[in-house]
Tab-separated table of C-alpha atoms in Angstrom:
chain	number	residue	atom	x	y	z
A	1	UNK	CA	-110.991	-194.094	120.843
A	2	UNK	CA	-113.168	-191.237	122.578
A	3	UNK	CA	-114.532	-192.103	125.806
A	4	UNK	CA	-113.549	-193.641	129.099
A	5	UNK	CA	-111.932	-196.857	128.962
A	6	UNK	CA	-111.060	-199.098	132.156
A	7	UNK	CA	-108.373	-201.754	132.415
A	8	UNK	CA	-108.268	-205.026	132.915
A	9	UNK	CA	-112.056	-206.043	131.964
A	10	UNK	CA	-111.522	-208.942	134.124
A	11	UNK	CA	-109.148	-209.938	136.465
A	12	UNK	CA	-108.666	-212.636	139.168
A	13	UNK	CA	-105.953	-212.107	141.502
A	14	UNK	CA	-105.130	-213.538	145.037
A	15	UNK	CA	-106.095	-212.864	148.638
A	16	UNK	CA	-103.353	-210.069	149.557
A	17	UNK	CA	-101.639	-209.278	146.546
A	18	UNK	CA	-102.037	-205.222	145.454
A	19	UNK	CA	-104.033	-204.718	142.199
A	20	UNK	CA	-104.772	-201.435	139.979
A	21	UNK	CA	-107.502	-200.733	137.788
A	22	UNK	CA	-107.156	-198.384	135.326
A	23	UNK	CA	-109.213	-195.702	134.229
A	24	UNK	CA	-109.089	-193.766	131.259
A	25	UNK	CA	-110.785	-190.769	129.261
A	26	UNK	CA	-110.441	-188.907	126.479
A	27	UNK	CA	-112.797	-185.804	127.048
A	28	UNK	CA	-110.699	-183.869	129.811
A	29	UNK	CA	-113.721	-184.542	132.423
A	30	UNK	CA	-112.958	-182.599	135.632
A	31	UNK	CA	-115.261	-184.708	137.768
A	32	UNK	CA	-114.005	-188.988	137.944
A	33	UNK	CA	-115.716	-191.642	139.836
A	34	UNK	CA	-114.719	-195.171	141.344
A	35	UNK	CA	-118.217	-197.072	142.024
A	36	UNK	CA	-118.538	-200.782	143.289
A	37	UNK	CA	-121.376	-203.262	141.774
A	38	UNK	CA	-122.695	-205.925	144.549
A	39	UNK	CA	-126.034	-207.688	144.453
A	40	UNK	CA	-128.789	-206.311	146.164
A	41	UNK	CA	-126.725	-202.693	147.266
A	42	UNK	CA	-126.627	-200.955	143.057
A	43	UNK	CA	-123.280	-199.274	143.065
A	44	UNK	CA	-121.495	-197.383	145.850
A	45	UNK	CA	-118.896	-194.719	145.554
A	46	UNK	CA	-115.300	-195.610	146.438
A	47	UNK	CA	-113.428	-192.516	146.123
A	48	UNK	CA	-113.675	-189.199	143.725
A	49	UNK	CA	-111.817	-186.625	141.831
A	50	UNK	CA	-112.782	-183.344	141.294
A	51	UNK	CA	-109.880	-182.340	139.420
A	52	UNK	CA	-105.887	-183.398	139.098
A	53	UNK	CA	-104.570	-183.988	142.396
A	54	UNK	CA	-107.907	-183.439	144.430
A	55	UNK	CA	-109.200	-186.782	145.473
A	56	UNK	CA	-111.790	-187.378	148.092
A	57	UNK	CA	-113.807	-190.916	150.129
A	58	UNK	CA	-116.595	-192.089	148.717
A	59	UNK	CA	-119.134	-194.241	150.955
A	60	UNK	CA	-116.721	-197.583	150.810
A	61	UNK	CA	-113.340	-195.961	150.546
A	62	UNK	CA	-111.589	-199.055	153.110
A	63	UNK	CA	-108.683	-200.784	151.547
A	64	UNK	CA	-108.619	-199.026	148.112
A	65	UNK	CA	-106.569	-196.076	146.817
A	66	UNK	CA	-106.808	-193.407	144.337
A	67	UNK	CA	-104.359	-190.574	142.739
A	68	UNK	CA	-105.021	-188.930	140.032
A	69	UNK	CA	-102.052	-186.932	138.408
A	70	UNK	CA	-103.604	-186.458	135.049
A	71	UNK	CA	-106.541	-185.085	134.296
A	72	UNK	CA	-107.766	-188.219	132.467
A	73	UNK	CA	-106.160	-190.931	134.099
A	74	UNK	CA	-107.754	-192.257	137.647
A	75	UNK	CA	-106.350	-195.636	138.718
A	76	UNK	CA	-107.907	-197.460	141.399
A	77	UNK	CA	-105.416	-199.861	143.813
A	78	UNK	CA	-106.609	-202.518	146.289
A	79	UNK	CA	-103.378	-202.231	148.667
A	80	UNK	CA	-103.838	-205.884	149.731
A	81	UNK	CA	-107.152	-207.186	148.128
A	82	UNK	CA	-109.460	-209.212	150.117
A	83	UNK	CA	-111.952	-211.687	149.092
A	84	UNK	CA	-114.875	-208.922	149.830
A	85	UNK	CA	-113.393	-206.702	147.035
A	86	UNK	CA	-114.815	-209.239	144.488
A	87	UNK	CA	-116.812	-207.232	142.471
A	88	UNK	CA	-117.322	-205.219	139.300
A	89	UNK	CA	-115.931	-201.863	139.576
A	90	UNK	CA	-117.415	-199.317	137.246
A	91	UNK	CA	-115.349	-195.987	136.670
A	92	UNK	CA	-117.034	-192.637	135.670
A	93	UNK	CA	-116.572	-189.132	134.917
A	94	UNK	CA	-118.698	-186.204	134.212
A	95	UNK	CA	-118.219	-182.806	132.543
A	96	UNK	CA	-119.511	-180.292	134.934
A	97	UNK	CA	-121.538	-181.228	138.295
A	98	UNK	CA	-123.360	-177.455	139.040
A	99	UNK	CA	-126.318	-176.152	137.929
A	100	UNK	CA	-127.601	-175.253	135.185
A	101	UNK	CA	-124.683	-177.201	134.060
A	102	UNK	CA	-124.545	-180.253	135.730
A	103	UNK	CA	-124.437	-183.097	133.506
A	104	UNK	CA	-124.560	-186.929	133.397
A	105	UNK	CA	-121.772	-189.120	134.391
A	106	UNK	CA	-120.458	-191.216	131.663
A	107	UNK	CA	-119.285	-194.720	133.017
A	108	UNK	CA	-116.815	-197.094	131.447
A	109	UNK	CA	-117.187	-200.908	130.613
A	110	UNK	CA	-116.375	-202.239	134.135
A	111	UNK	CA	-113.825	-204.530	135.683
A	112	UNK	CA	-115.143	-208.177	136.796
A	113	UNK	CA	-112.619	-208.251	139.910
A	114	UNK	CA	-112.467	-211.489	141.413
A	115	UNK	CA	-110.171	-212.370	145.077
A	116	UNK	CA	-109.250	-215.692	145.637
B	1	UNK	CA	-127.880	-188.457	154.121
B	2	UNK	CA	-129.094	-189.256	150.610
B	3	UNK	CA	-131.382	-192.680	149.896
B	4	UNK	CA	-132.885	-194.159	146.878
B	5	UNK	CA	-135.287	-196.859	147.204
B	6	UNK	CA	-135.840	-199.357	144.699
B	7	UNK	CA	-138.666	-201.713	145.549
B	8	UNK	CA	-139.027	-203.905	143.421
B	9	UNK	CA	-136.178	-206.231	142.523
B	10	UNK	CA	-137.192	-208.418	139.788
B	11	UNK	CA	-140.118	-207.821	137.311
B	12	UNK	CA	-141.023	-210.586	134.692
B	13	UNK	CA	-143.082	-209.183	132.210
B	14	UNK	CA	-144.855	-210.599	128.864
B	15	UNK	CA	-143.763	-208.498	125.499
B	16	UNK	CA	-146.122	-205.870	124.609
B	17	UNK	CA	-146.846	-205.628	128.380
B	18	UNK	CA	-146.651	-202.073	129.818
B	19	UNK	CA	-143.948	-201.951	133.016
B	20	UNK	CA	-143.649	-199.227	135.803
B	21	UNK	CA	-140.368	-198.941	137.495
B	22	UNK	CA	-140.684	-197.463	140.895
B	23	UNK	CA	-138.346	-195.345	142.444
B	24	UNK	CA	-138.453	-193.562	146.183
B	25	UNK	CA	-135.625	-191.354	146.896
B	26	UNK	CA	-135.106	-188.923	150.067
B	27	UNK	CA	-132.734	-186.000	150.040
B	28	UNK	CA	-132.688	-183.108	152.305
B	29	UNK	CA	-131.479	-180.515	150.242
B	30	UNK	CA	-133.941	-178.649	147.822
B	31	UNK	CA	-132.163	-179.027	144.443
B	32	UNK	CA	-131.109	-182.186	143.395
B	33	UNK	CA	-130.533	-184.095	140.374
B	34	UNK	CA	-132.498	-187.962	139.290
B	35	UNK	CA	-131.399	-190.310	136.628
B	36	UNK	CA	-132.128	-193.618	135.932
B	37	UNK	CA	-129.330	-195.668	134.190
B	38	UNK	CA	-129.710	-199.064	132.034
B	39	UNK	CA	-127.535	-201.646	132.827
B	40	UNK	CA	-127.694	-204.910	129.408
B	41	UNK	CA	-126.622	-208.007	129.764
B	42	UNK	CA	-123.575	-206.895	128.128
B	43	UNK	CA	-122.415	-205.446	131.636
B	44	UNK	CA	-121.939	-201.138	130.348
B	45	UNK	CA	-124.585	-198.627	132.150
B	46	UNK	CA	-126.504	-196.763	129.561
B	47	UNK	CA	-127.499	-192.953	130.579
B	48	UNK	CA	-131.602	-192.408	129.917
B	49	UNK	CA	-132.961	-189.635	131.310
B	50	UNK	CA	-131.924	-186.711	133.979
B	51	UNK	CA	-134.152	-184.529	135.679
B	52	UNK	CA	-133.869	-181.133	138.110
B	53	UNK	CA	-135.266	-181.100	141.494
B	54	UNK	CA	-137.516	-178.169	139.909
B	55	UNK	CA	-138.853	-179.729	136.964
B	56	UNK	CA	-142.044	-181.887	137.434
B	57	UNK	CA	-142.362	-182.484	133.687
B	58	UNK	CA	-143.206	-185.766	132.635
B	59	UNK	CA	-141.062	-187.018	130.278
B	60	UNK	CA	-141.653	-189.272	127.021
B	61	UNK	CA	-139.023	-190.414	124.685
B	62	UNK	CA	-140.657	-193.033	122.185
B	63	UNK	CA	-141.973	-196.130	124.653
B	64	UNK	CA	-140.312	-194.763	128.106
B	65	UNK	CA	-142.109	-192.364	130.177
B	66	UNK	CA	-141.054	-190.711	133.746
B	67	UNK	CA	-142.970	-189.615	135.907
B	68	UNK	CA	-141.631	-186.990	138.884
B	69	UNK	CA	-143.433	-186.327	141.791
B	70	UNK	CA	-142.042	-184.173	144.471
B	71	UNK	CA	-144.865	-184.550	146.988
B	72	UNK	CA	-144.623	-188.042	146.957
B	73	UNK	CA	-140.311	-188.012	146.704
B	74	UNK	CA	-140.741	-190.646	142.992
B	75	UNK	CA	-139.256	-190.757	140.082
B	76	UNK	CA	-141.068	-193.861	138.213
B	77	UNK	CA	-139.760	-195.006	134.904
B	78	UNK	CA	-142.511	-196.728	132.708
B	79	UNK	CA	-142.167	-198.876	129.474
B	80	UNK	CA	-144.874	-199.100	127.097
B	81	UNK	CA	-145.295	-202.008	124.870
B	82	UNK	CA	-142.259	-203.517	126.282
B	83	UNK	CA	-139.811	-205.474	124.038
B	84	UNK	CA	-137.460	-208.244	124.474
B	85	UNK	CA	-134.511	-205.531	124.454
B	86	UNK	CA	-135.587	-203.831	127.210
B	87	UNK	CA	-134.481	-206.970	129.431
B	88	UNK	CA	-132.365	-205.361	131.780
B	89	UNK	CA	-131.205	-203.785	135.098
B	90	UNK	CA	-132.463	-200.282	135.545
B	91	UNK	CA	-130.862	-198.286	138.499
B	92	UNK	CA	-132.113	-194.981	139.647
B	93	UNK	CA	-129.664	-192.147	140.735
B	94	UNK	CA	-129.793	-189.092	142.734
B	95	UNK	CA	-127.282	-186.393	143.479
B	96	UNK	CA	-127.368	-183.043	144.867
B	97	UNK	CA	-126.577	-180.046	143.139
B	98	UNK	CA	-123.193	-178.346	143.813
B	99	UNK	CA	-121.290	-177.157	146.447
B	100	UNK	CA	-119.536	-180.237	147.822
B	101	UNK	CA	-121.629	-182.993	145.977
B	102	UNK	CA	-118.748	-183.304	143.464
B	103	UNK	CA	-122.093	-185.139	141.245
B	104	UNK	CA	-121.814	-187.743	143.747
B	105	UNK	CA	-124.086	-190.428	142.834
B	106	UNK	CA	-126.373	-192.576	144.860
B	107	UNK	CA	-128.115	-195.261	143.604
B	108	UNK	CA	-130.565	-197.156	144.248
B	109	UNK	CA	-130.391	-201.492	144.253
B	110	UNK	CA	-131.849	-201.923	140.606
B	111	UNK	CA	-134.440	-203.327	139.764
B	112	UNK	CA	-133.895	-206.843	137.099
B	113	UNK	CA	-136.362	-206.354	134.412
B	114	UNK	CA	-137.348	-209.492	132.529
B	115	UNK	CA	-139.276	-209.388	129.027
B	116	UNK	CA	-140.022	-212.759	127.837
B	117	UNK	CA	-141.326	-212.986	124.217
């Protein structure tokens, strides 16, 4: 299917374990996202891509890791997952991000990520 | 450093009631990129609107309006005759244009929008 697709939808792991979301999309975006979902702060950035093999920090990049080998593939890995890094983590990408160009970012379904 | 301000975090309106969605954002640069973004109870954010830094255009699209206003740094979102099916969160967005924004986005907290029929 077109689009951008994330994997697991939901997922409960354990306090210290290493978990990967996945991140998937079909249109050969240059520009991918990882954003966090916690009441009362909207989303925050984690880490971005602007192209294979170019990765960056977001706002809230602590414990979490990104590659991105494929154009359309951008997992996201909690190296040892704490109980703070329950949340729903939305991934995104967008075609072009300069003017007059710049368009929106496309997200995908979320992950409900719950540490126990 | 880039801010969006969502004051209001719940509204509880009655169907066919008209709803304003404000939304404060500060920025220093001088071209810059708003959205606002739906958010169902089904979880997926739905893309509404986007608008340039130098566009003040209102904007209608059927029941939602926008309203941009650079002197006052707001972006409100209003629904008219609201429906049921507009219960949801609404987020606004800002980003900066270019250079080493990447289309970064920052968001504001939402703001829970509740139609009751």
């Amino acid at each position: 299917d077109a689009g951008i697709t994330q994997s697991p939808r939901y997922k409960i792991t354990e306090t210290g374990r290493q978990v990967t979301l996945m991140c998937h999309q079909t249109w050969s975006h240059s520009y991918m996202f990882w954003y966090r979902q916690d009441l009362g702060h909207g989303l925050r950035l984690i880490y971005y891509s602007a192209a294979a093999d170019i990765t960056d920090k977001g706002e809230v990049p602590d414990g979490y890791v990104v590659s991105r080998s494929k154009t359309e593939n951008f997992p996201l890995t909690l190296e040892s997952a704490t109980r703070s890094q329950t949340s729903v983590y939305f991934c995104a990408s967008s075609e072009s991000v300069n003017p007059p160009l710049n368009t929106e970012a496309f997200f995908g379904q979320g992950t409900r990520l719950t540490v126990v | 450093a880039q801010k969006v301000t969502q004051a209001q975090t719940e509204i509880s309106v009655v169907e066919k009631e008209d709803v304003t969605l404000d939304c404060v954002y500060e920025t220093r640069d001088t071209t810059y990129y708003l959205f606002w973004y739906k958010q169902p109870p089904s979880g997926e954010l739905v893309f509404l609107i986007r608008r340039n830094s130098f566009d003040e255009q209102n904007e209608i699209s059927g029941r939602y309006s926008w309203n941009f206003q650079k002197s006052t740094s707001s972006f409100n979102f209003t629904i008219t005759a609201s429906q049921v099916v507009d219960s949801a969160v609404y987020f606004c967005a800002l980003t900066n244009a270019g250079g080493t924004s990447y289309g970064k986005l920052t968001f504001g907290q939402g703001t829970i929008l509740t139609v009751h029929p």
